[in-house]
Amino acid sequence: MPMEILESPAAMRDCCRRLRAQGSLGFVPTMGALHAGHMSLIAASRQRDAASVASIFVNPAQFGPQEDFSRYPRPREADLAQLEQAGIAAVFLPTSAVMYPEGYASYVEVEGLSERLCGRSRPGHFRGVATVVLKLCQIVNPERAYFGQKDAAQVAVLRRMFHDFNCDWEMIVCPIVREPDGLALSSRNQYLSPAQRQSALALSRALRAMAEAHAAGRRSPAQLLACGRKILDAEAGLRLDYLEAVDVQTLLPVADAAAGTLIAVAAWAGSTRLIDNCVLA
Ligand code: AMP
């Protein structure tokens, strides 16, 4: 069956209703510029669900006024070809005007969580994310929705929202896909110059060093963070936004770096903001 491309919420809703009547439906929301990280979520859904659908929408509500909304990559044809190849049954491609028409007034605020980690340096970001994910999931009404651990704070915000709003979409979180040298895949990596890409490796290097220190018995968050910070500070091409050891659910700093603690980092390489994280074993 050829992949359906739908632009209106009503058409997408009808299509998803038909698919769900035939078996389980999985949903992978994306902003496009697809890479192996996105494709791993799609593969996970293809493996588990009778049918899988995706969306591509560069959501203006989650970008700040000084951020990269207008230059965000939009390789539409290549994205569609990859989705079709992966066996996606239908893709939702709404415009901003369709998602936020004149008079649009409803937003989701996940209090507290939305101001932590990336939410601190990107005010309004998680409000935009939560709003669009709720809208998209309402339209698709999947059995399962797939997200990447790459955006660990987003996972915490969405988990809280799904729970608070009694959503019965199961949330599946897939591991971070990395380049062989450790760099976490991101649609924004294509902004990086070769030198910036080299600097960016310090993020995964710092996380690895911290995970190793933890495995060797270090349990003090301050000590672990100092170990990571040393590596990040030594990289002149990076400007650190945050490096934190937090609880995966509340995103609040932990007093003891127990197993399951989230180490999250964000840094600027030139004008490109990069994030990465690991969960301590
Ligand atoms: P985005 O297009 O950046 O909004 O990402 C769409 C989904 O893909 C989100 O759930 C991301 O967490 C996930 N994702 C992005 N990069 C990766 C990666 N390197 N590994 C796994 N999942 C990813």
PDB file of C-alpha atoms and ligand atoms in Angstrom:
ATOM      1  CA  MET A   1       0.000   0.000   0.000  1.00  0.00           C
ATOM      2  CA  PRO A   2       1.422   3.431  -0.868  1.00  0.00           C
ATOM      3  CA  MET A   3       2.061   5.810   2.024  1.00  0.00           C
ATOM      4  CA  GLU A   4      -0.713   8.348   2.505  1.00  0.00           C
ATOM      5  CA  ILE A   5       0.274  12.007   2.917  1.00  0.00           C
ATOM      6  CA  LEU A   6      -2.301  14.010   4.821  1.00  0.00           C
ATOM      7  CA  GLU A   7      -2.408  17.692   5.548  1.00  0.00           C
ATOM      8  CA  SER A   8      -5.625  18.244   7.451  1.00  0.00           C
ATOM      9  CA  PRO A   9      -6.378  17.008  10.982  1.00  0.00           C
ATOM     10  CA  ALA A  10      -9.742  15.613   9.816  1.00  0.00           C
ATOM     11  CA  ALA A  11      -8.168  13.534   7.037  1.00  0.00           C
ATOM     12  CA  MET A  12      -5.408  12.291   9.362  1.00  0.00           C
ATOM     13  CA  ARG A  13      -7.949  11.407  12.047  1.00  0.00           C
ATOM     14  CA  ASP A  14     -10.056   9.409   9.570  1.00  0.00           C
ATOM     15  CA  CYS A  15      -7.040   7.587   8.219  1.00  0.00           C
ATOM     16  CA  CYS A  16      -5.783   6.704  11.722  1.00  0.00           C
ATOM     17  CA  ARG A  17      -9.230   5.540  12.774  1.00  0.00           C
ATOM     18  CA  ARG A  18      -9.294   3.150   9.802  1.00  0.00           C
ATOM     19  CA  LEU A  19      -5.799   1.878  10.609  1.00  0.00           C
ATOM     20  CA  ARG A  20      -6.593   1.378  14.277  1.00  0.00           C
ATOM     21  CA  ALA A  21      -9.689  -0.639  13.427  1.00  0.00           C
ATOM     22  CA  GLN A  22      -7.347  -3.142  11.756  1.00  0.00           C
ATOM     23  CA  GLY A  23      -4.820  -3.509  14.597  1.00  0.00           C
ATOM     24  CA  SER A  24      -2.479  -1.603  16.916  1.00  0.00           C
ATOM     25  CA  LEU A  25      -1.324   1.823  15.745  1.00  0.00           C
ATOM     26  CA  GLY A  26       2.044   3.407  16.583  1.00  0.00           C
ATOM     27  CA  PHE A  27       2.847   7.105  16.169  1.00  0.00           C
ATOM     28  CA  VAL A  28       6.205   8.841  15.759  1.00  0.00           C
ATOM     29  CA  PRO A  29       6.028  12.651  15.917  1.00  0.00           C
ATOM     30  CA  THR A  30       9.022  14.459  14.366  1.00  0.00           C
ATOM     31  CA  MET A  31      10.148  17.810  13.038  1.00  0.00           C
ATOM     32  CA  GLY A  32      11.658  16.148   9.958  1.00  0.00           C
ATOM     33  CA  ALA A  33      15.259  16.314   8.687  1.00  0.00           C
ATOM     34  CA  LEU A  34      15.145  12.621   9.497  1.00  0.00           C
ATOM     35  CA  HIS A  35      18.208  10.685  10.591  1.00  0.00           C
ATOM     36  CA  ALA A  36      18.935   7.269  12.075  1.00  0.00           C
ATOM     37  CA  GLY A  37      17.660   8.439  15.500  1.00  0.00           C
ATOM     38  CA  HIS A  38      14.192   9.122  14.085  1.00  0.00           C
ATOM     39  CA  MET A  39      14.343   5.933  12.054  1.00  0.00           C
ATOM     40  CA  SER A  40      15.055   3.893  15.204  1.00  0.00           C
ATOM     41  CA  LEU A  41      11.740   5.077  16.662  1.00  0.00           C
ATOM     42  CA  ILE A  42       9.992   4.111  13.452  1.00  0.00           C
ATOM     43  CA  ALA A  43      11.688   0.699  13.442  1.00  0.00           C
ATOM     44  CA  ALA A  44      10.571   0.158  17.046  1.00  0.00           C
ATOM     45  CA  SER A  45       6.985   0.925  16.091  1.00  0.00           C
ATOM     46  CA  ARG A  46       7.143  -1.169  12.911  1.00  0.00           C
ATOM     47  CA  GLN A  47       8.280  -4.083  15.009  1.00  0.00           C
ATOM     48  CA  ARG A  48       5.563  -3.725  17.588  1.00  0.00           C
ATOM     49  CA  ASP A  49       2.520  -2.194  15.913  1.00  0.00           C
ATOM     50  CA  ALA A  50       0.305  -3.455  13.114  1.00  0.00           C
ATOM     51  CA  ALA A  51       0.607  -0.027  11.458  1.00  0.00           C
ATOM     52  CA  SER A  52       2.834   2.990  12.061  1.00  0.00           C
ATOM     53  CA  VAL A  53       2.214   6.638  11.241  1.00  0.00           C
ATOM     54  CA  ALA A  54       4.475   9.681  11.585  1.00  0.00           C
ATOM     55  CA  SER A  55       4.191  13.433  11.527  1.00  0.00           C
ATOM     56  CA  ILE A  56       6.566  16.073  10.249  1.00  0.00           C
ATOM     57  CA  PHE A  57       5.874  19.500  11.689  1.00  0.00           C
ATOM     58  CA  VAL A  58       8.389  22.176  12.580  1.00  0.00           C
ATOM     59  CA  ASN A  59       6.393  23.537  15.486  1.00  0.00           C
ATOM     60  CA  PRO A  60       6.744  27.328  15.757  1.00  0.00           C
ATOM     61  CA  ALA A  61       5.338  27.270  19.310  1.00  0.00           C
ATOM     62  CA  GLN A  62       8.441  25.532  20.668  1.00  0.00           C
ATOM     63  CA  PHE A  63      10.985  27.965  19.199  1.00  0.00           C
ATOM     64  CA  GLY A  64      11.955  31.203  20.895  1.00  0.00           C
ATOM     65  CA  PRO A  65      12.051  34.438  18.871  1.00  0.00           C
ATOM     66  CA  GLN A  66      15.865  34.299  18.548  1.00  0.00           C
ATOM     67  CA  GLU A  67      15.991  30.574  17.706  1.00  0.00           C
ATOM     68  CA  ASP A  68      16.398  28.655  14.454  1.00  0.00           C
ATOM     69  CA  PHE A  69      12.758  28.161  13.397  1.00  0.00           C
ATOM     70  CA  SER A  70      13.166  29.703   9.947  1.00  0.00           C
ATOM     71  CA  ARG A  71      16.458  28.019   9.133  1.00  0.00           C
ATOM     72  CA  TYR A  72      15.525  24.628  10.589  1.00  0.00           C
ATOM     73  CA  PRO A  73      16.212  22.080   7.778  1.00  0.00           C
ATOM     74  CA  ARG A  74      13.150  20.940   5.822  1.00  0.00           C
ATOM     75  CA  PRO A  75      14.262  18.297   3.272  1.00  0.00           C
ATOM     76  CA  ARG A  76      10.682  17.243   2.560  1.00  0.00           C
ATOM     77  CA  GLU A  77      11.188  14.887  -0.393  1.00  0.00           C
ATOM     78  CA  ALA A  78      14.083  12.988   1.219  1.00  0.00           C
ATOM     79  CA  ASP A  79      12.091  12.682   4.476  1.00  0.00           C
ATOM     80  CA  LEU A  80       9.035  11.303   2.697  1.00  0.00           C
ATOM     81  CA  ALA A  81      11.147   8.810   0.764  1.00  0.00           C
ATOM     82  CA  GLN A  82      12.699   7.534   4.022  1.00  0.00           C
ATOM     83  CA  LEU A  83       9.305   7.191   5.695  1.00  0.00           C
ATOM     84  CA  GLU A  84       7.860   5.321   2.744  1.00  0.00           C
ATOM     85  CA  GLN A  85      10.891   3.033   2.636  1.00  0.00           C
ATOM     86  CA  ALA A  86      10.467   2.287   6.351  1.00  0.00           C
ATOM     87  CA  GLY A  87       6.889   1.142   5.807  1.00  0.00           C
ATOM     88  CA  ILE A  88       5.043   4.098   7.338  1.00  0.00           C
ATOM     89  CA  ALA A  89       1.340   3.850   6.464  1.00  0.00           C
ATOM     90  CA  ALA A  90       0.548   7.558   6.660  1.00  0.00           C
ATOM     91  CA  VAL A  91       2.360  10.806   7.359  1.00  0.00           C
ATOM     92  CA  PHE A  92       0.772  13.945   8.723  1.00  0.00           C
ATOM     93  CA  LEU A  93       2.230  17.138   7.242  1.00  0.00           C
ATOM     94  CA  PRO A  94       0.223  20.037   8.638  1.00  0.00           C
ATOM     95  CA  THR A  95       1.075  23.692   8.108  1.00  0.00           C
ATOM     96  CA  SER A  96       1.386  26.148  11.005  1.00  0.00           C
ATOM     97  CA  ALA A  97      -1.879  27.745   9.861  1.00  0.00           C
ATOM     98  CA  VAL A  98      -3.634  24.395  10.181  1.00  0.00           C
ATOM     99  CA  MET A  99      -2.219  23.692  13.638  1.00  0.00           C
ATOM    100  CA  TYR A 100      -2.582  27.235  14.987  1.00  0.00           C
ATOM    101  CA  PRO A 101      -5.360  28.931  13.005  1.00  0.00           C
ATOM    102  CA  GLU A 102      -6.530  32.472  13.649  1.00  0.00           C
ATOM    103  CA  GLY A 103      -8.033  32.615  17.135  1.00  0.00           C
ATOM    104  CA  TYR A 104      -6.029  29.659  18.451  1.00  0.00           C
ATOM    105  CA  ALA A 105      -5.817  30.080  22.247  1.00  0.00           C
ATOM    106  CA  SER A 106      -5.116  26.807  24.065  1.00  0.00           C
ATOM    107  CA  TYR A 107      -1.724  25.786  25.431  1.00  0.00           C
ATOM    108  CA  VAL A 108      -0.480  23.127  27.815  1.00  0.00           C
ATOM    109  CA  GLU A 109       1.628  24.227  30.772  1.00  0.00           C
ATOM    110  CA  VAL A 110       3.396  21.425  32.634  1.00  0.00           C
ATOM    111  CA  GLU A 111       4.280  23.430  35.725  1.00  0.00           C
ATOM    112  CA  GLY A 112       7.689  23.167  37.325  1.00  0.00           C
ATOM    113  CA  LEU A 113       9.128  20.599  34.922  1.00  0.00           C
ATOM    114  CA  SER A 114       8.849  23.041  32.036  1.00  0.00           C
ATOM    115  CA  GLU A 115      11.270  25.445  33.739  1.00  0.00           C
ATOM    116  CA  ARG A 116      14.025  22.888  34.334  1.00  0.00           C
ATOM    117  CA  LEU A 117      17.048  21.921  32.182  1.00  0.00           C
ATOM    118  CA  CYS A 118      16.344  23.139  28.619  1.00  0.00           C
ATOM    119  CA  GLY A 119      13.235  24.930  29.858  1.00  0.00           C
ATOM    120  CA  ARG A 120      15.422  27.343  31.822  1.00  0.00           C
ATOM    121  CA  SER A 121      17.343  28.602  28.810  1.00  0.00           C
ATOM    122  CA  ARG A 122      14.452  28.153  26.384  1.00  0.00           C
ATOM    123  CA  PRO A 123      11.437  29.801  28.073  1.00  0.00           C
ATOM    124  CA  GLY A 124       8.186  28.579  26.523  1.00  0.00           C
ATOM    125  CA  HIS A 125       9.879  25.671  24.744  1.00  0.00           C
ATOM    126  CA  PHE A 126       8.177  22.879  26.683  1.00  0.00           C
ATOM    127  CA  ARG A 127       4.839  24.677  26.594  1.00  0.00           C
ATOM    128  CA  GLY A 128       5.109  24.484  22.808  1.00  0.00           C
ATOM    129  CA  VAL A 129       6.244  20.855  22.869  1.00  0.00           C
ATOM    130  CA  ALA A 130       3.502  19.713  25.259  1.00  0.00           C
ATOM    131  CA  THR A 131       0.844  21.583  23.291  1.00  0.00           C
ATOM    132  CA  VAL A 132       1.815  20.156  19.914  1.00  0.00           C
ATOM    133  CA  VAL A 133       2.254  16.595  21.199  1.00  0.00           C
ATOM    134  CA  LEU A 134      -1.162  16.695  22.856  1.00  0.00           C
ATOM    135  CA  LYS A 135      -2.719  18.040  19.633  1.00  0.00           C
ATOM    136  CA  LEU A 136      -0.973  15.483  17.437  1.00  0.00           C
ATOM    137  CA  CYS A 137      -1.837  12.558  19.698  1.00  0.00           C
ATOM    138  CA  GLN A 138      -5.460  13.698  19.875  1.00  0.00           C
ATOM    139  CA  ILE A 139      -5.613  13.604  16.086  1.00  0.00           C
ATOM    140  CA  VAL A 140      -3.819  10.279  15.662  1.00  0.00           C
ATOM    141  CA  ASN A 141      -5.099   8.601  18.843  1.00  0.00           C
ATOM    142  CA  PRO A 142      -2.409   5.908  18.688  1.00  0.00           C
ATOM    143  CA  GLU A 143      -2.060   2.913  20.940  1.00  0.00           C
ATOM    144  CA  ARG A 144       1.607   3.853  21.408  1.00  0.00           C
ATOM    145  CA  ALA A 145       3.629   7.023  20.835  1.00  0.00           C
ATOM    146  CA  TYR A 146       7.413   6.811  20.395  1.00  0.00           C
ATOM    147  CA  PHE A 147       9.965   9.317  21.693  1.00  0.00           C
ATOM    148  CA  GLY A 148      13.763   9.430  21.941  1.00  0.00           C
ATOM    149  CA  GLN A 149      15.752   9.414  25.189  1.00  0.00           C
ATOM    150  CA  LYS A 150      17.939  12.006  23.432  1.00  0.00           C
ATOM    151  CA  ASP A 151      15.388  14.595  24.635  1.00  0.00           C
ATOM    152  CA  ALA A 152      15.255  13.376  28.232  1.00  0.00           C
ATOM    153  CA  ALA A 153      13.626  16.516  29.651  1.00  0.00           C
ATOM    154  CA  GLN A 154      10.981  16.360  26.939  1.00  0.00           C
ATOM    155  CA  VAL A 155      10.286  12.757  27.966  1.00  0.00           C
ATOM    156  CA  ALA A 156       9.798  13.848  31.605  1.00  0.00           C
ATOM    157  CA  VAL A 157       7.475  16.699  30.607  1.00  0.00           C
ATOM    158  CA  LEU A 158       5.395  14.517  28.275  1.00  0.00           C
ATOM    159  CA  ARG A 159       5.213  11.643  30.750  1.00  0.00           C
ATOM    160  CA  ARG A 160       3.835  14.057  33.355  1.00  0.00           C
ATOM    161  CA  MET A 161       1.346  15.495  30.836  1.00  0.00           C
ATOM    162  CA  PHE A 162       0.122  12.060  29.669  1.00  0.00           C
ATOM    163  CA  HIS A 163      -0.361  11.071  33.286  1.00  0.00           C
ATOM    164  CA  ASP A 164      -2.019  14.328  34.389  1.00  0.00           C
ATOM    165  CA  PHE A 165      -4.416  14.340  31.420  1.00  0.00           C
ATOM    166  CA  ASN A 166      -5.263  10.617  31.793  1.00  0.00           C
ATOM    167  CA  CYS A 167      -4.071   9.965  28.243  1.00  0.00           C
ATOM    168  CA  ASP A 168      -4.170   6.295  27.374  1.00  0.00           C
ATOM    169  CA  TRP A 169      -1.450   6.485  24.733  1.00  0.00           C
ATOM    170  CA  GLU A 170       1.432   4.304  25.878  1.00  0.00           C
ATOM    171  CA  MET A 171       4.687   6.200  25.810  1.00  0.00           C
ATOM    172  CA  ILE A 172       7.666   4.265  24.443  1.00  0.00           C
ATOM    173  CA  VAL A 173      11.121   5.765  24.955  1.00  0.00           C
ATOM    174  CA  CYS A 174      13.912   4.561  22.650  1.00  0.00           C
ATOM    175  CA  PRO A 175      17.677   4.770  23.321  1.00  0.00           C
ATOM    176  CA  ILE A 176      19.913   7.533  21.946  1.00  0.00           C
ATOM    177  CA  VAL A 177      21.381   6.734  18.536  1.00  0.00           C
ATOM    178  CA  ARG A 178      24.969   7.994  18.155  1.00  0.00           C
ATOM    179  CA  GLU A 179      27.588   8.378  15.457  1.00  0.00           C
ATOM    180  CA  PRO A 180      30.453   5.879  15.784  1.00  0.00           C
ATOM    181  CA  ASP A 181      32.542   8.587  17.504  1.00  0.00           C
ATOM    182  CA  GLY A 182      29.873   9.197  20.155  1.00  0.00           C
ATOM    183  CA  LEU A 183      28.089  12.289  18.836  1.00  0.00           C
ATOM    184  CA  ALA A 184      24.343  11.956  19.448  1.00  0.00           C
ATOM    185  CA  LEU A 185      22.471  12.237  16.153  1.00  0.00           C
ATOM    186  CA  SER A 186      20.514  15.454  15.778  1.00  0.00           C
ATOM    187  CA  SER A 187      18.939  17.321  12.886  1.00  0.00           C
ATOM    188  CA  ARG A 188      20.971  20.305  14.110  1.00  0.00           C
ATOM    189  CA  ASN A 189      24.324  18.536  13.621  1.00  0.00           C
ATOM    190  CA  GLN A 190      24.221  19.639   9.992  1.00  0.00           C
ATOM    191  CA  TYR A 191      24.706  23.247  11.148  1.00  0.00           C
ATOM    192  CA  LEU A 192      28.149  22.332  12.553  1.00  0.00           C
ATOM    193  CA  SER A 193      31.413  23.173  10.818  1.00  0.00           C
ATOM    194  CA  PRO A 194      34.031  20.393  10.946  1.00  0.00           C
ATOM    195  CA  ALA A 195      35.776  22.192  13.832  1.00  0.00           C
ATOM    196  CA  GLN A 196      32.516  22.657  15.744  1.00  0.00           C
ATOM    197  CA  ARG A 197      31.624  19.018  15.182  1.00  0.00           C
ATOM    198  CA  GLN A 198      34.960  18.076  16.713  1.00  0.00           C
ATOM    199  CA  SER A 199      34.269  20.312  19.737  1.00  0.00           C
ATOM    200  CA  ALA A 200      30.800  18.788  20.059  1.00  0.00           C
ATOM    201  CA  LEU A 201      32.346  15.406  20.836  1.00  0.00           C
ATOM    202  CA  ALA A 202      33.228  16.750  24.288  1.00  0.00           C
ATOM    203  CA  LEU A 203      29.561  16.340  25.294  1.00  0.00           C
ATOM    204  CA  SER A 204      29.509  12.565  24.904  1.00  0.00           C
ATOM    205  CA  ARG A 205      33.087  12.346  26.152  1.00  0.00           C
ATOM    206  CA  ALA A 206      32.164  14.145  29.372  1.00  0.00           C
ATOM    207  CA  LEU A 207      29.097  11.957  29.887  1.00  0.00           C
ATOM    208  CA  ARG A 208      31.140   8.828  29.342  1.00  0.00           C
ATOM    209  CA  ALA A 209      33.784   9.955  31.823  1.00  0.00           C
ATOM    210  CA  MET A 210      31.098  10.677  34.408  1.00  0.00           C
ATOM    211  CA  ALA A 211      29.437   7.294  33.847  1.00  0.00           C
ATOM    212  CA  GLU A 212      32.828   5.626  34.253  1.00  0.00           C
ATOM    213  CA  ALA A 213      33.581   7.547  37.438  1.00  0.00           C
ATOM    214  CA  HIS A 214      30.176   6.510  38.744  1.00  0.00           C
ATOM    215  CA  ALA A 215      30.825   2.869  37.832  1.00  0.00           C
ATOM    216  CA  ALA A 216      34.124   3.142  39.717  1.00  0.00           C
ATOM    217  CA  GLY A 217      32.232   4.078  42.860  1.00  0.00           C
ATOM    218  CA  ARG A 218      31.911   7.895  42.859  1.00  0.00           C
ATOM    219  CA  ARG A 219      28.495   8.747  44.225  1.00  0.00           C
ATOM    220  CA  SER A 220      28.759  12.457  44.967  1.00  0.00           C
ATOM    221  CA  PRO A 221      26.989  14.498  42.282  1.00  0.00           C
ATOM    222  CA  ALA A 222      29.407  17.396  42.915  1.00  0.00           C
ATOM    223  CA  GLN A 223      32.415  15.182  42.199  1.00  0.00           C
ATOM    224  CA  LEU A 224      30.843  13.646  39.111  1.00  0.00           C
ATOM    225  CA  LEU A 225      29.824  17.041  37.756  1.00  0.00           C
ATOM    226  CA  ALA A 226      33.313  18.404  38.377  1.00  0.00           C
ATOM    227  CA  CYS A 227      34.731  15.506  36.366  1.00  0.00           C
ATOM    228  CA  GLY A 228      32.420  16.253  33.409  1.00  0.00           C
ATOM    229  CA  ARG A 229      32.876  20.001  33.661  1.00  0.00           C
ATOM    230  CA  LYS A 230      36.646  19.662  33.428  1.00  0.00           C
ATOM    231  CA  ILE A 231      36.291  17.988  30.041  1.00  0.00           C
ATOM    232  CA  LEU A 232      33.726  20.492  28.801  1.00  0.00           C
ATOM    233  CA  ASP A 233      35.675  23.529  30.046  1.00  0.00           C
ATOM    234  CA  ALA A 234      38.792  22.264  28.269  1.00  0.00           C
ATOM    235  CA  GLU A 235      36.948  22.477  24.948  1.00  0.00           C
ATOM    236  CA  ALA A 236      37.375  26.076  23.805  1.00  0.00           C
ATOM    237  CA  GLY A 237      34.838  25.632  20.993  1.00  0.00           C
ATOM    238  CA  LEU A 238      31.982  24.992  23.418  1.00  0.00           C
ATOM    239  CA  ARG A 239      29.984  27.282  25.672  1.00  0.00           C
ATOM    240  CA  LEU A 240      28.280  25.290  28.416  1.00  0.00           C
ATOM    241  CA  ASP A 241      24.589  25.951  29.051  1.00  0.00           C
ATOM    242  CA  TYR A 242      24.101  23.369  31.807  1.00  0.00           C
ATOM    243  CA  LEU A 243      25.494  20.149  33.175  1.00  0.00           C
ATOM    244  CA  GLU A 244      23.262  18.627  35.830  1.00  0.00           C
ATOM    245  CA  ALA A 245      22.641  15.429  37.745  1.00  0.00           C
ATOM    246  CA  VAL A 246      18.882  15.178  38.236  1.00  0.00           C
ATOM    247  CA  ASP A 247      16.027  12.847  39.025  1.00  0.00           C
ATOM    248  CA  VAL A 248      14.652  11.490  35.700  1.00  0.00           C
ATOM    249  CA  GLN A 249      11.064  12.229  36.629  1.00  0.00           C
ATOM    250  CA  THR A 250      11.212  15.547  38.479  1.00  0.00           C
ATOM    251  CA  LEU A 251      14.354  16.896  36.760  1.00  0.00           C
ATOM    252  CA  LEU A 252      15.430  18.259  40.162  1.00  0.00           C
ATOM    253  CA  PRO A 253      19.077  17.953  41.286  1.00  0.00           C
ATOM    254  CA  VAL A 254      19.821  14.801  43.258  1.00  0.00           C
ATOM    255  CA  ALA A 255      21.725  14.691  46.538  1.00  0.00           C
ATOM    256  CA  ASP A 256      23.123  11.255  45.776  1.00  0.00           C
ATOM    257  CA  ALA A 257      23.995   9.990  42.302  1.00  0.00           C
ATOM    258  CA  ALA A 258      22.143   6.684  42.634  1.00  0.00           C
ATOM    259  CA  ALA A 259      21.503   4.346  39.707  1.00  0.00           C
ATOM    260  CA  GLY A 260      18.856   5.859  37.449  1.00  0.00           C
ATOM    261  CA  THR A 261      20.115   9.429  37.923  1.00  0.00           C
ATOM    262  CA  LEU A 262      19.972  11.471  34.720  1.00  0.00           C
ATOM    263  CA  ILE A 263      23.102  13.364  33.741  1.00  0.00           C
ATOM    264  CA  ALA A 264      22.064  15.985  31.211  1.00  0.00           C
ATOM    265  CA  VAL A 265      24.190  18.453  29.306  1.00  0.00           C
ATOM    266  CA  ALA A 266      23.526  21.318  26.896  1.00  0.00           C
ATOM    267  CA  ALA A 267      26.146  23.468  25.208  1.00  0.00           C
ATOM    268  CA  TRP A 268      26.583  25.874  22.338  1.00  0.00           C
ATOM    269  CA  ALA A 269      28.977  25.190  19.488  1.00  0.00           C
ATOM    270  CA  GLY A 270      28.907  28.562  17.740  1.00  0.00           C
ATOM    271  CA  SER A 271      25.218  29.346  17.268  1.00  0.00           C
ATOM    272  CA  THR A 272      24.154  25.702  17.458  1.00  0.00           C
ATOM    273  CA  ARG A 273      22.745  24.428  20.704  1.00  0.00           C
ATOM    274  CA  LEU A 274      23.409  20.739  21.368  1.00  0.00           C
ATOM    275  CA  ILE A 275      22.076  18.433  24.060  1.00  0.00           C
ATOM    276  CA  ASP A 276      23.022  14.974  25.263  1.00  0.00           C
ATOM    277  CA  ASN A 277      22.486  12.833  28.353  1.00  0.00           C
ATOM    278  CA  CYS A 278      23.023   9.499  30.008  1.00  0.00           C
ATOM    279  CA  VAL A 279      21.284   7.598  32.765  1.00  0.00           C
ATOM    280  CA  LEU A 280      23.652   6.179  35.371  1.00  0.00           C
ATOM    281  CA  ALA A 281      23.624   2.394  35.497  1.00  0.00           C
TER     282      ALA A 281
HETATM  283  P1  AMP B   1      12.760  15.962  16.522  1.00  0.00           P
HETATM  284  O1  AMP B   1      12.533  15.777  15.051  1.00  0.00           O
HETATM  285  O2  AMP B   1      14.079  16.535  16.855  1.00  0.00           O
HETATM  286  O3  AMP B   1      11.598  16.646  17.197  1.00  0.00           O
HETATM  287  O4  AMP B   1      12.796  14.496  17.134  1.00  0.00           O
HETATM  288  C1  AMP B   1      11.720  13.615  16.967  1.00  0.00           C
HETATM  289  C2  AMP B   1      11.910  12.441  17.895  1.00  0.00           C
HETATM  290  O5  AMP B   1      13.129  11.769  17.572  1.00  0.00           O
HETATM  291  C3  AMP B   1      12.024  12.867  19.366  1.00  0.00           C
HETATM  292  O6  AMP B   1      11.283  11.963  20.162  1.00  0.00           O
HETATM  293  C4  AMP B   1      13.495  12.774  19.626  1.00  0.00           C
HETATM  294  O7  AMP B   1      13.819  12.515  20.983  1.00  0.00           O
HETATM  295  C5  AMP B   1      13.891  11.606  18.753  1.00  0.00           C
HETATM  296  N1  AMP B   1      15.341  11.642  18.467  1.00  0.00           N
HETATM  297  C6  AMP B   1      16.045  12.701  17.978  1.00  0.00           C
HETATM  298  N2  AMP B   1      17.370  12.396  17.923  1.00  0.00           N
HETATM  299  C7  AMP B   1      17.494  11.133  18.388  1.00  0.00           C
HETATM  300  C8  AMP B   1      18.604  10.258  18.585  1.00  0.00           C
HETATM  301  N3  AMP B   1      19.857  10.617  18.305  1.00  0.00           N
HETATM  302  N4  AMP B   1      18.358   9.025  19.098  1.00  0.00           N
HETATM  303  C9  AMP B   1      17.085   8.641  19.408  1.00  0.00           C
HETATM  304  N5  AMP B   1      15.995   9.424  19.232  1.00  0.00           N
HETATM  305  C10 AMP B   1      16.193  10.645  18.734  1.00  0.00           C
END
